[in-house]
Amino acid sequence: MTAATHSTLFPQDPHGSPYSAVPSGADAVLEGLDPEQREVATALHGPVCVLAGAGTGKTRAITHRIAYGVRAGILQPSSVLAVTFTNRAAGEMRGRLRQLGASGVQARTFHSAALRQLQYFWPKAVGGSLPRIVDRKIQLVADAAAACRIRLDRGELRDVTGEIEWSKVTQTVPADYAAAAVKAGREAPRDRAEIAQLYSAYEDLKRDRGVIDFEDVLLLTVAILQDQHDVAEAVRAQYQHFVVDEYQDVSPLQQRLLELWLGERDSLCVVGDASQTIYSFTGATPDHLLDFRTRHPGATVVKLVRDYRSTPQVVHLANGLLAQARGRAADHRLELISQRTAGPEPVYTEYTDEPAEAEGAARRIRDLIASGTPASEIAILFRTNAQSEIYEQALADAGVPYQLRGAERFFERPEVKRAIHALRGAARFGGNDALLDDAPDLPSQVRAVLSGDGWTHQPPAGSGAVRERWESLAALANLAQDFAAAKADATLGDLVAELQERAGAQHAPTVQGVTLASLHSAKGLEWDVVFLVGVAEGMMPISYAKTDDQIEEERRLLYVGVTRAREHLALSWSQSRSPGGRPNRRPSRFLDGLRPGSVATAGRRGAVGPGGAGGIERGAQAGAPGEVRRTSRTPARCRVCGRTLSDAGEMKLMRCEDCPSDMDEGLYERLRDWRAVQAERSGQPDFCVFTDKTLMAIAEAVPSTPVELARIPGVRTRKLNRYGADVLAICAGQELETGQDEE
């Protein structure tokens, strides 16, 4: 498991630092950067927005930007505040800056930066010492529930706590919670009026006890900066330049804090990728990233699309996933261009059942390790933590070491421990338990016992802790079903013994093993080999994703999973849950038109009709009549001299930059004028319609049919459908109606 900035194309010292020696000067800091990264590094004035695709070296670009500014004497180290979202990312950034000779730059999370300011200014702004920050707000929520005479189990406590956190980061007060939750389409774990009551009681308890929580750190910092002009001026005098990483994940509260830090200045650089927005349930929104040019009309916008992490085959699949997307984030997607040599094609495997799928993955992993692939460079990624147990067991059975990331081991989860304790008690004293009177066999006995801990025949609505707990208990119920099928005379005592053996066998001999992780917890990491498992309808997208926005976030989650792989990528699904089960599962709709033997599914939620294959059509599938389809790419070569092209701009022109051009200058100018009108109508920058290079390519090719226009790189299906008629008319010398609106 490695940080997502690792790549063999970036120079590495034995300890993982970007350089073995500190660069000798400012110019040396720029060495090794590609043209777009260099543009980021040297754009030190005014607002800058970096749209950075997965694996494109965004951390490298922004750390070199800061280091170049410091080494060139343009930025004072102490005046720079770089903000990111995890302590690990902040620590990595500080280490890189030190290695680049830019020590003294503050690289922190939003909360860490706010807390330092709050601790410093609290005595002056409020008086006394800063209140204690509660370690676990869930206990306060439990006390608030008791005060309201509302009974919450452990799962509901966690879910209600999550709702309170979401309310605070979206700056929603208790009285407005119900309306805000409905507007946001949130699946509330309890009656919304009850949650609002609990939220209000929680805030009262904090006030009575003189404590604050994690979100209060941001809220109080915002309040002080808003209300106390001298404090705000002191902070702004300290920090003159701001860099924000993972900007697509900022919440409204964090955005407000950033605005107060900035004041009327515009010395800001933000970095993000709307296609990697996967935390909207916590209040994160890509709107601030997508609206950056609107808020800062003079901003420099740089796109990083050269993917240094993944092979062309992996990048092809990632691009194909987003080509089928819809919605605002999809309109701003980045098409990655791999900078690595060719690798193996992604492998798609269908299994009869989940145990076979887990055993198949474990078997392939064992072979990979035997052939020399380090276990730490392999990951199994799944949608929910409840899926981990069967893969833990399969790896343990295969003798493969593993580690869990972002989740407790299955047998260490509280609900699993309680359930096993209850099963053990039932095995000992079940003869006196009326609960088991109507349970004639082992599976029904287990379900009867688990029902006392919250298991039901139907899963609960929505997501969160209640759903995860149900899935853990359902895994035990399924295990009992399979155990009884294999051993007809099995008793509860036999099952408990089996569970104890399984729990003991799943302790890996070393933490440097294969990584098991949910897709959410895998973000920011990468491996040589990635197994994406359970890629079936109902799990990807998850069954409780109902709205278009929820479906699209599920697609982005799969995109994040795909882009974790450097070289080998395997996607799998099973036809049924257990051996002999009804084979009624189908592969995820997100793979329609991408995996061999499938076609894009027009009209299905999450697809966008014709062209949904997004450049990854395989085999000889038949398309719709007249449909413009793309095929797998071959290496792009200059149409003048024949040289292989790697530069994104040259690939669009299909010629080297310095090779002769036969461009129709008049046509190019007419296309530019038309583009300016379209950009103004849609409220987007010009390049969001077509880039200059794409217009140059059109002016050189002068296409006369949709098929010819579609062959030009940069004219994807969505843009062909939206702008194709206009472009072809202009190429034909026709005059467009000035009042025409393509919308």
XYZ file of C-alpha atoms in Angstrom:
743
model
C 0.000 0.000 0.000
C 1.557 3.252 -1.084
C 0.667 6.883 -1.349
C -0.938 7.892 -4.581
C 1.944 10.093 -5.643
C 4.368 7.215 -6.065
C 5.404 6.463 -9.617
C 8.492 5.040 -11.231
C 8.421 8.029 -13.572
C 9.076 10.378 -10.679
C 12.633 10.289 -9.220
C 12.693 8.536 -5.862
C 15.349 8.169 -3.221
C 15.579 4.946 -1.170
C 13.410 6.504 1.538
C 10.599 7.494 -0.791
C 11.351 11.233 -0.974
C 10.876 12.889 -4.349
C 14.571 13.790 -4.603
C 17.789 12.299 -3.302
C 19.199 15.792 -2.815
C 17.726 19.250 -2.293
C 17.528 21.102 -5.650
C 20.332 23.626 -6.042
C 18.061 26.554 -6.837
C 14.673 27.746 -8.035
C 15.218 26.613 -11.620
C 16.289 23.171 -10.439
C 12.932 22.821 -8.654
C 11.250 22.938 -12.066
C 13.366 20.168 -13.559
C 11.438 17.017 -14.372
C 8.021 18.686 -14.446
C 5.863 18.209 -17.500
C 4.585 21.349 -19.294
C 1.302 21.515 -17.377
C 2.938 20.867 -14.004
C 5.497 23.562 -14.821
C 2.634 25.947 -15.615
C 1.186 25.244 -12.169
C 4.552 25.736 -10.502
C 5.228 29.098 -12.144
C 1.712 30.582 -11.918
C 2.310 32.313 -8.591
C 0.112 35.380 -8.952
C -3.653 35.665 -8.805
C -6.129 32.816 -8.395
C -5.145 29.462 -9.897
C -7.370 26.426 -10.364
C -5.700 23.091 -11.074
C -8.020 20.404 -12.429
C -5.982 17.279 -11.753
C -7.032 13.813 -12.848
C -6.147 10.683 -10.928
C -2.449 9.830 -11.080
C -1.415 13.078 -12.770
C 0.996 14.237 -10.059
C -1.081 16.964 -8.427
C 0.817 16.812 -5.134
C 4.060 17.049 -7.060
C 2.779 20.075 -8.964
C 1.598 22.060 -5.944
C 4.593 21.252 -3.719
C 6.942 22.306 -6.525
C 4.819 25.430 -6.970
C 5.294 26.389 -3.327
C 8.983 25.433 -3.374
C 9.640 27.375 -6.571
C 7.970 30.469 -5.114
C 10.017 30.164 -1.918
C 13.336 29.425 -3.630
C 12.775 32.257 -6.141
C 12.133 34.713 -3.286
C 8.558 35.378 -4.394
C 6.929 33.694 -1.387
C 8.013 33.846 2.234
C 7.750 30.349 3.771
C 5.960 31.557 6.882
C 3.345 33.371 4.781
C 2.159 30.231 2.971
C -0.639 28.005 4.289
C -1.202 24.756 2.429
C -4.413 22.978 3.450
C -5.456 19.402 2.817
C -7.873 16.888 4.322
C -5.880 14.247 6.192
C -2.955 14.372 8.571
C -1.189 11.803 6.397
C -1.477 14.038 3.308
C -0.354 17.100 5.281
C 2.655 15.207 6.638
C 3.601 14.022 3.171
C 3.357 17.568 1.862
C 5.595 18.917 4.632
C 8.166 16.204 3.917
C 8.230 16.981 0.217
C 8.587 20.705 0.859
C 11.526 20.125 3.189
C 13.184 17.955 0.555
C 12.678 20.725 -1.985
C 14.300 23.295 0.295
C 11.078 25.010 1.398
C 11.079 24.385 5.134
C 8.876 26.616 7.258
C 5.756 26.356 5.078
C 2.643 25.468 7.061
C 0.916 22.359 5.644
C -2.102 21.399 7.745
C -5.638 20.112 7.663
C -8.459 22.647 7.864
C -9.130 21.589 11.456
C -5.500 21.709 12.528
C -5.003 25.197 11.080
C -8.241 26.461 12.619
C -7.434 24.961 16.021
C -4.059 26.703 16.182
C -5.689 30.026 15.417
C -8.505 29.391 17.877
C -6.100 28.502 20.689
C -4.022 31.610 20.023
C -6.835 34.147 19.702
C -9.392 32.718 22.165
C -8.015 34.455 25.305
C -8.098 37.821 23.552
C -11.308 37.382 21.573
C -13.413 35.568 24.182
C -11.426 35.398 27.410
C -10.157 32.476 29.452
C -8.860 29.256 27.959
C -10.345 27.381 25.054
C -12.988 24.839 26.163
C -12.029 21.184 26.099
C -12.689 19.366 22.836
C -14.679 16.173 23.382
C -12.932 13.024 22.201
C -16.090 11.066 21.375
C -19.231 13.033 20.658
C -21.266 9.830 20.478
C -21.483 9.724 24.286
C -22.856 13.258 24.317
C -25.421 12.236 21.718
C -26.395 9.305 23.948
C -26.823 11.675 26.900
C -28.895 14.015 24.745
C -31.095 11.090 23.719
C -31.583 10.132 27.365
C -32.553 13.719 28.193
C -35.119 13.622 25.369
C -36.358 10.180 26.472
C -35.480 8.772 23.034
C -33.983 5.303 22.909
C -31.160 4.816 20.393
C -29.149 1.648 19.863
C -25.451 1.822 19.030
C -26.003 1.969 15.295
C -28.616 4.690 15.543
C -26.327 6.665 17.838
C -23.640 6.635 15.184
C -26.072 7.589 12.434
C -27.610 10.454 14.428
C -24.092 11.654 15.250
C -23.371 11.670 11.523
C -26.480 13.752 10.887
C -25.371 16.280 13.507
C -21.924 16.480 11.917
C -23.451 16.979 8.477
C -25.705 19.729 9.832
C -22.783 21.597 11.336
C -20.500 21.462 8.294
C -23.384 22.672 6.121
C -24.090 25.405 8.705
C -27.586 24.093 9.432
C -29.061 24.928 12.854
C -31.375 22.458 14.673
C -34.546 24.321 13.723
C -33.671 24.046 10.030
C -32.473 20.427 10.032
C -35.674 18.766 8.797
C -36.113 21.073 5.817
C -32.403 20.965 4.933
C -32.315 17.157 5.086
C -35.312 16.885 2.762
C -33.780 19.387 0.329
C -30.472 17.479 0.328
C -32.254 14.163 -0.194
C -30.730 12.612 2.919
C -32.036 9.259 4.150
C -32.587 10.106 7.823
C -32.010 7.244 10.308
C -34.898 8.469 12.518
C -37.823 10.825 12.259
C -36.372 14.176 11.185
C -38.193 16.042 13.945
C -36.618 13.685 16.487
C -33.159 14.265 15.044
C -33.679 18.023 15.204
C -34.711 17.626 18.856
C -31.637 15.503 19.589
C -29.402 17.996 17.787
C -30.768 20.859 19.881
C -30.384 18.874 23.116
C -26.824 17.946 22.118
C -25.886 21.592 21.651
C -27.463 22.473 25.013
C -25.484 19.730 26.757
C -22.217 20.936 25.265
C -22.948 24.439 26.436
C -23.862 23.265 29.943
C -20.705 21.175 30.254
C -18.419 23.800 28.754
C -17.080 21.617 25.939
C -16.868 21.886 22.155
C -16.669 19.283 19.404
C -14.588 18.824 16.271
C -16.913 20.854 14.037
C -17.080 23.660 16.602
C -13.396 24.294 15.980
C -14.263 25.486 12.482
C -17.511 27.177 13.485
C -15.892 29.166 16.315
C -12.932 30.167 14.155
C -15.356 31.421 11.496
C -17.346 33.328 14.129
C -14.278 35.054 15.557
C -12.912 35.984 12.123
C -16.319 37.357 11.112
C -16.946 39.327 14.283
C -13.487 40.545 15.257
C -11.887 42.636 12.554
C -8.521 42.890 14.319
C -8.224 39.102 14.619
C -9.062 38.633 10.954
C -6.466 41.230 9.965
C -3.834 39.530 12.125
C -4.456 36.181 10.429
C -4.378 37.767 6.979
C -1.141 39.566 7.818
C 0.392 36.208 8.741
C -0.775 34.239 5.690
C -0.452 35.832 2.270
C -0.739 32.789 0.037
C -3.075 29.772 0.222
C -3.035 26.365 -1.433
C -5.967 23.949 -1.009
C -5.622 20.309 -2.024
C -8.600 17.979 -2.721
C -10.754 21.059 -3.233
C -13.670 18.951 -4.496
C -14.105 17.707 -0.910
C -14.564 21.056 0.839
C -17.744 21.591 2.829
C -19.649 24.889 2.921
C -18.167 25.555 6.377
C -14.593 25.003 5.188
C -15.226 27.203 2.173
C -16.470 29.978 4.449
C -13.336 29.689 6.595
C -11.144 29.871 3.489
C -12.949 33.008 2.329
C -12.343 34.648 5.711
C -8.665 33.737 5.588
C -8.387 35.297 2.144
C -10.341 38.488 2.743
C -10.316 40.616 -0.405
C -7.154 38.987 -1.768
C -6.925 36.422 -4.543
C -3.592 34.721 -3.838
C -5.140 31.268 -3.897
C -4.369 27.999 -5.643
C -6.919 25.171 -5.481
C -6.450 21.621 -6.745
C -9.133 19.020 -7.303
C -11.032 16.627 -9.528
C -14.836 16.658 -9.577
C -14.780 13.056 -10.800
C -13.346 11.976 -7.455
C -16.105 13.491 -5.321
C -17.199 10.520 -3.190
C -17.948 12.089 0.196
C -21.092 14.099 -0.460
C -22.805 12.281 2.433
C -20.467 14.161 4.799
C -21.315 17.560 3.298
C -18.524 17.701 0.702
C -19.474 19.284 -2.600
C -17.573 19.843 -5.877
C -19.553 23.029 -6.527
C -16.817 25.243 -5.090
C -14.312 23.715 -7.522
C -16.668 23.864 -10.489
C -17.694 27.459 -9.696
C -14.136 28.684 -9.138
C -13.877 30.434 -12.502
C -17.231 32.126 -11.875
C -16.089 33.467 -8.507
C -12.649 34.347 -9.886
C -13.161 35.402 -13.544
C -9.472 36.126 -14.052
C -8.256 32.790 -12.721
C -5.608 30.700 -14.411
C -6.987 27.202 -15.022
C -4.568 24.338 -15.648
C -5.636 20.798 -16.491
C -3.396 17.881 -15.539
C -4.348 14.889 -17.679
C -1.050 13.023 -18.095
C -1.501 9.914 -15.985
C 1.831 8.688 -14.627
C 0.307 6.020 -12.422
C -1.660 3.629 -14.586
C -1.113 1.794 -17.855
C -3.014 2.843 -20.987
C -5.319 -0.156 -20.497
C -6.338 0.909 -16.990
C -6.679 4.541 -18.069
C -8.857 3.480 -21.018
C -11.309 1.804 -18.664
C -11.313 4.781 -16.287
C -12.062 7.163 -19.156
C -14.800 4.835 -20.371
C -16.531 4.853 -16.992
C -16.707 8.638 -16.964
C -17.756 8.816 -20.620
C -21.070 7.250 -19.572
C -21.570 9.651 -16.669
C -24.005 12.513 -16.531
C -24.529 15.503 -14.313
C -22.479 18.564 -13.551
C -19.329 16.759 -12.447
C -19.456 14.654 -15.617
C -19.616 17.791 -17.752
C -16.212 18.754 -16.335
C -14.561 15.353 -16.437
C -10.939 15.041 -17.480
C -9.886 12.508 -20.099
C -6.631 11.002 -18.883
C -3.705 10.162 -21.159
C -1.434 7.431 -19.832
C 2.291 8.140 -19.887
C 3.258 4.539 -19.163
C 4.066 1.717 -21.531
C 1.324 -0.742 -22.398
C 0.290 -3.313 -19.818
C -2.199 -6.150 -19.549
C -5.862 -5.614 -20.281
C -8.227 -5.474 -17.292
C -9.552 -8.933 -16.491
C -13.306 -9.457 -16.087
C -14.435 -12.620 -14.302
C -17.887 -13.933 -13.505
C -18.204 -16.498 -10.715
C -21.077 -18.741 -9.761
C -21.197 -17.524 -6.144
C -19.451 -15.280 -3.616
C -17.248 -18.011 -2.043
C -16.011 -18.949 -5.514
C -15.283 -15.277 -6.219
C -13.297 -14.913 -2.995
C -11.435 -18.167 -3.548
C -10.664 -17.161 -7.133
C -9.176 -13.838 -6.005
C -7.173 -15.528 -3.226
C -5.845 -18.133 -5.634
C -4.705 -15.520 -8.147
C -3.120 -13.450 -5.388
C -1.231 -16.466 -4.076
C 0.136 -17.073 -7.586
C 1.127 -13.407 -7.961
C 3.026 -13.465 -4.682
C 4.716 -16.721 -5.676
C 5.846 -15.094 -8.934
C 7.451 -12.171 -7.093
C 4.764 -9.508 -6.591
C 5.024 -8.155 -3.012
C 1.843 -8.755 -1.002
C 1.895 -5.079 -0.008
C 1.465 -4.124 -3.680
C -1.845 -5.990 -3.966
C -5.276 -4.809 -2.845
C -8.812 -6.173 -2.770
C -11.336 -3.343 -2.866
C -15.042 -3.699 -2.097
C -18.073 -1.459 -1.681
C -18.955 -2.169 1.976
C -16.960 -3.301 4.979
C -19.357 -6.220 5.463
C -17.875 -7.810 2.331
C -14.492 -8.224 3.968
C -15.180 -11.383 5.962
C -15.363 -13.794 3.055
C -12.117 -12.392 1.599
C -10.393 -12.499 4.969
C -11.297 -16.177 5.181
C -10.293 -16.947 1.596
C -6.887 -15.302 2.027
C -6.359 -17.040 5.366
C -7.248 -20.392 3.792
C -4.751 -19.704 1.000
C -2.030 -18.770 3.493
C -1.867 -15.193 2.218
C -1.103 -12.419 4.756
C -3.448 -9.457 4.717
C -4.348 -6.277 6.503
C -7.596 -4.366 6.819
C -7.647 -0.660 6.143
C -10.344 1.682 7.363
C -12.356 -1.035 9.083
C -12.216 -3.367 12.018
C -11.568 -7.027 11.346
C -14.855 -8.790 10.896
C -14.593 -10.804 14.107
C -13.526 -7.722 16.075
C -16.619 -5.702 15.225
C -18.784 -5.083 18.308
C -21.951 -6.458 16.738
C -20.132 -9.628 15.660
C -18.671 -10.135 19.123
C -22.097 -9.690 20.722
C -23.700 -12.039 18.222
C -21.133 -14.782 18.821
C -21.567 -14.354 22.581
C -25.327 -14.746 22.135
C -24.847 -17.803 19.914
C -22.530 -19.340 22.482
C -25.143 -18.791 25.193
C -27.861 -20.267 23.023
C -25.676 -23.302 22.322
C -25.278 -23.897 26.055
C -28.737 -23.078 27.316
C -30.892 -23.137 24.181
C -33.068 -25.934 25.560
C -34.548 -23.426 27.986
C -34.908 -20.601 25.467
C -38.434 -20.130 24.127
C -36.920 -18.114 21.264
C -35.669 -21.352 19.723
C -38.860 -23.374 20.161
C -40.013 -22.669 16.605
C -36.563 -23.014 15.045
C -36.177 -26.593 13.833
C -32.787 -26.327 12.087
C -29.453 -24.570 12.543
C -30.004 -21.652 10.123
C -33.375 -20.781 11.677
C -31.882 -21.046 15.179
C -29.114 -18.633 14.229
C -31.594 -16.205 12.669
C -33.720 -16.379 15.820
C -30.715 -15.522 18.003
C -29.516 -12.755 15.680
C -32.990 -11.205 15.568
C -32.438 -10.262 19.198
C -29.473 -8.152 18.081
C -31.331 -6.383 15.274
C -31.182 -8.788 12.337
C -34.287 -8.812 10.159
C -35.244 -10.675 6.997
C -35.243 -7.425 5.031
C -32.332 -4.965 5.182
C -32.986 -1.535 6.695
C -33.492 1.409 4.371
C -30.651 3.786 3.725
C -26.985 3.517 4.584
C -24.828 4.134 7.627
C -24.155 2.199 10.806
C -27.552 0.491 10.993
C -27.095 -0.921 7.514
C -23.494 -1.966 8.187
C -24.482 -3.719 11.404
C -27.273 -5.543 9.606
C -24.837 -6.625 6.903
C -22.442 -8.032 9.539
C -25.256 -10.033 11.140
C -26.508 -11.119 7.713
C -23.016 -12.425 6.963
C -23.248 -14.613 10.089
C -26.695 -15.833 9.078
C -25.410 -16.658 5.599
C -22.413 -18.433 7.061
C -24.742 -20.572 9.204
C -26.775 -21.432 6.108
C -23.673 -22.546 4.214
C -22.276 -24.419 7.240
C -25.523 -26.354 7.679
C -25.618 -27.179 3.965
C -22.147 -28.694 4.215
C -22.815 -30.514 7.508
C -26.418 -31.638 7.792
C -26.272 -32.613 11.479
C -24.438 -29.458 12.604
C -25.506 -27.906 15.918
C -25.196 -24.426 17.344
C -22.207 -25.686 19.330
C -20.539 -26.832 16.113
C -21.131 -23.454 14.511
C -19.692 -21.579 17.513
C -16.584 -23.791 17.357
C -16.307 -23.048 13.636
C -16.581 -19.307 14.286
C -13.850 -19.468 16.925
C -11.544 -21.309 14.526
C -12.254 -18.793 11.778
C -11.540 -15.872 14.092
C -8.201 -17.382 15.045
C -7.211 -18.198 11.464
C -7.829 -14.658 10.193
C -4.997 -12.999 12.129
C -2.404 -12.246 9.473
C 1.230 -13.120 10.385
C 2.385 -9.675 9.224
C 0.763 -6.326 8.581
C 2.740 -6.108 5.354
C 0.139 -8.162 3.559
C -2.506 -7.801 0.910
C -4.690 -4.780 1.657
C -8.412 -5.281 2.149
C -10.229 -1.960 1.949
C -13.514 -0.334 1.091
C -13.484 1.911 -1.948
C -13.931 4.983 0.252
C -10.921 4.179 2.426
C -8.771 3.403 -0.639
C -8.864 6.969 -1.952
C -5.415 8.527 -2.084
C -3.659 5.156 -2.300
C -2.439 2.954 -5.130
C -1.127 -0.537 -5.755
C 0.476 -2.478 -8.599
C -2.407 -4.968 -8.552
C -6.022 -4.204 -7.686
C -8.943 -6.636 -7.435
C -12.311 -4.875 -7.602
C -14.771 -7.439 -6.279
C -18.547 -7.615 -6.048
C -18.987 -5.347 -9.082
C -22.635 -6.341 -9.478
C -25.992 -4.595 -9.473
C -27.134 -4.004 -5.907
C -23.598 -3.533 -4.681
C -22.200 -1.249 -7.391
C -24.276 0.862 -7.465
C -25.377 0.037 -3.949
C -29.045 -0.909 -3.679
C -30.032 2.146 -1.645
C -28.627 4.591 -4.222
C -31.868 5.744 -5.831
C -31.499 9.272 -7.179
C -29.483 10.276 -10.225
C -26.970 12.086 -8.003
C -26.533 9.017 -5.801
C -26.062 6.760 -8.820
C -23.443 9.108 -10.255
C -21.546 9.178 -6.960
C -21.483 5.364 -7.073
C -19.994 5.587 -10.575
C -17.325 7.978 -9.321
C -16.585 5.564 -6.491
C -15.913 2.793 -8.998
C -13.768 5.229 -10.999
C -11.693 5.886 -7.890
C -11.291 2.128 -7.446
C -10.173 1.595 -11.046
C -7.619 4.408 -10.859
C -5.949 2.858 -7.789
C -4.337 0.239 -10.070
C -0.952 0.875 -11.619
C -0.690 -2.175 -13.859
C -2.941 -5.154 -13.129
C -6.682 -4.680 -12.674
C -9.219 -7.437 -12.123
C -12.975 -6.862 -11.862
C -15.302 -9.631 -10.738
C -18.851 -10.412 -9.685
C -20.854 -13.489 -8.747
C -24.157 -14.775 -10.076
C -25.472 -15.740 -6.638
C -24.623 -15.267 -2.980
C -24.036 -18.884 -1.968
C -23.291 -22.183 -3.734
C -26.402 -23.558 -5.369
C -28.193 -20.235 -5.027
C -30.358 -18.695 -7.692
C -28.094 -17.092 -10.328
C -30.032 -13.826 -10.600
C -27.246 -11.296 -10.274
C -25.897 -9.337 -13.206
C -22.727 -7.302 -13.631
C -22.852 -3.631 -12.708
C -24.536 -1.374 -15.238
C -21.385 0.751 -15.059
C -19.545 -1.922 -17.048
C -22.099 -1.987 -19.861
C -20.257 -1.350 -23.113
C -16.878 -1.616 -21.400
C -16.418 -5.281 -20.584
C -16.075 -7.862 -23.367
C -19.371 -9.100 -24.761
C -21.446 -6.199 -23.439
C -23.006 -3.188 -25.086
C -23.882 0.229 -23.756
C -27.402 0.258 -22.333
C -29.298 3.271 -23.590
C -32.003 4.469 -21.254
C -30.562 2.762 -18.189
C -30.014 5.020 -15.200
C -26.424 6.170 -15.257
C -25.931 5.835 -19.001
C -26.315 8.587 -21.572
C -27.534 6.795 -24.623
C -25.452 6.562 -27.807
C -21.732 6.557 -27.295
C -21.921 5.310 -23.728
C -19.061 2.910 -24.409
C -16.699 5.855 -24.070
C -13.866 4.530 -26.187
C -13.568 1.120 -24.533
C -15.803 -0.896 -26.851
C -14.339 -4.386 -27.148
C -15.087 -7.178 -29.552
C -17.579 -6.819 -32.385
C -20.696 -5.673 -30.607
C -23.332 -4.157 -32.832
C -24.175 -0.551 -32.165
C -27.296 1.376 -32.937
C -27.823 2.256 -36.598
C -25.815 5.305 -37.506
C -24.145 5.392 -34.085
C -20.636 6.821 -34.015
C -18.545 4.381 -31.999
C -14.959 4.571 -30.882
C -12.573 1.669 -30.873
C -9.512 0.886 -28.791
C -6.716 3.355 -29.362
C -3.487 2.560 -31.163
C -0.377 4.672 -30.541
C -0.967 8.144 -31.970
C 1.455 9.069 -34.740
C 2.167 12.349 -36.485
C 0.312 12.426 -39.811
C 3.211 14.451 -41.307
C 6.419 12.762 -40.121
C 5.090 9.551 -38.544
C 6.671 10.086 -35.095
C 4.805 8.610 -32.090
C 3.020 11.384 -30.200
C 2.744 11.665 -26.398
C 1.987 15.354 -25.835
C -1.748 15.909 -25.296
C -1.864 18.940 -27.576
C 0.051 17.212 -30.362
C -2.253 14.185 -30.081
C -5.232 16.438 -30.692
C -3.588 17.926 -33.783
C -2.322 14.465 -34.841
C 0.975 16.083 -35.778
C 4.125 17.357 -34.118
C 3.962 20.954 -32.955
C 6.754 21.972 -35.344
C 5.530 19.979 -38.367
C 3.943 21.974 -41.211
C 0.280 22.890 -40.739
C -2.357 23.196 -43.443
C -4.854 24.894 -41.147
C -7.576 27.092 -42.643
C -6.897 30.295 -40.669
C -10.247 31.841 -41.564
C -12.130 28.748 -40.439
C -10.147 28.692 -37.199
C -11.149 32.294 -36.416
C -14.818 31.601 -37.207
C -14.721 28.586 -34.887
C -13.159 30.710 -32.116
C -15.877 33.353 -32.487
C -18.582 30.661 -32.362
C -16.938 29.100 -29.287
C -16.958 32.417 -27.427
C -20.728 32.683 -27.945
C -21.316 29.133 -26.703
C -19.132 29.699 -23.635
C -20.994 32.887 -22.748
C -24.360 31.152 -23.088
C -23.358 28.249 -20.833
C -21.434 30.385 -18.329
C -18.308 28.277 -18.819
C -14.720 29.069 -19.820
C -13.978 28.824 -23.563
C -11.913 25.654 -23.190
C -14.939 23.803 -21.752
C -16.549 24.040 -25.184
C -13.443 23.079 -27.185
C -9.766 23.743 -26.514
C -7.677 25.796 -28.935
C -5.883 22.635 -30.050
C -9.179 20.913 -30.861
C -10.328 23.917 -32.911
C -6.985 23.896 -34.733
C -7.421 20.194 -35.467
C -10.921 20.844 -36.832
C -9.633 23.718 -38.969
C -6.932 21.446 -40.362
C -9.198 18.445 -41.044
C -12.290 20.448 -42.194
C -14.671 17.528 -41.515
C -17.853 17.249 -43.559
C -19.668 14.416 -41.747
C -20.299 13.484 -38.094
C -18.051 10.440 -38.508
C -15.141 12.579 -39.717
C -15.703 15.082 -36.899
C -15.832 12.292 -34.295
C -12.396 11.080 -35.388
C -10.809 14.297 -34.116
C -9.400 13.870 -30.567
C -11.259 16.154 -28.194
C -14.615 15.711 -29.938
C -16.242 13.183 -27.672
C -19.781 11.871 -28.120
C -21.371 14.410 -25.751
C -19.751 17.328 -27.562
C -20.513 15.787 -30.942
C -24.197 15.582 -30.012
C -24.254 19.084 -28.573
C -22.057 21.055 -30.979
C -21.591 18.810 -34.013
C -24.255 20.368 -36.217
C -22.917 23.881 -35.620
C -19.293 22.895 -36.238
C -20.089 21.041 -39.451
C -22.168 23.980 -40.662
C -19.279 26.376 -39.998
C -16.856 24.015 -41.765
C -19.236 23.990 -44.732
C -19.153 27.786 -44.854
C -22.739 28.243 -43.685
C -23.884 31.159 -41.544
C -25.466 30.247 -38.211
C -28.553 32.003 -36.889
C -27.359 34.487 -34.292
C -30.286 33.792 -31.974
C -29.852 30.042 -32.076
C -29.485 28.376 -28.707
C -28.173 24.843 -28.654
C -29.835 24.218 -25.344
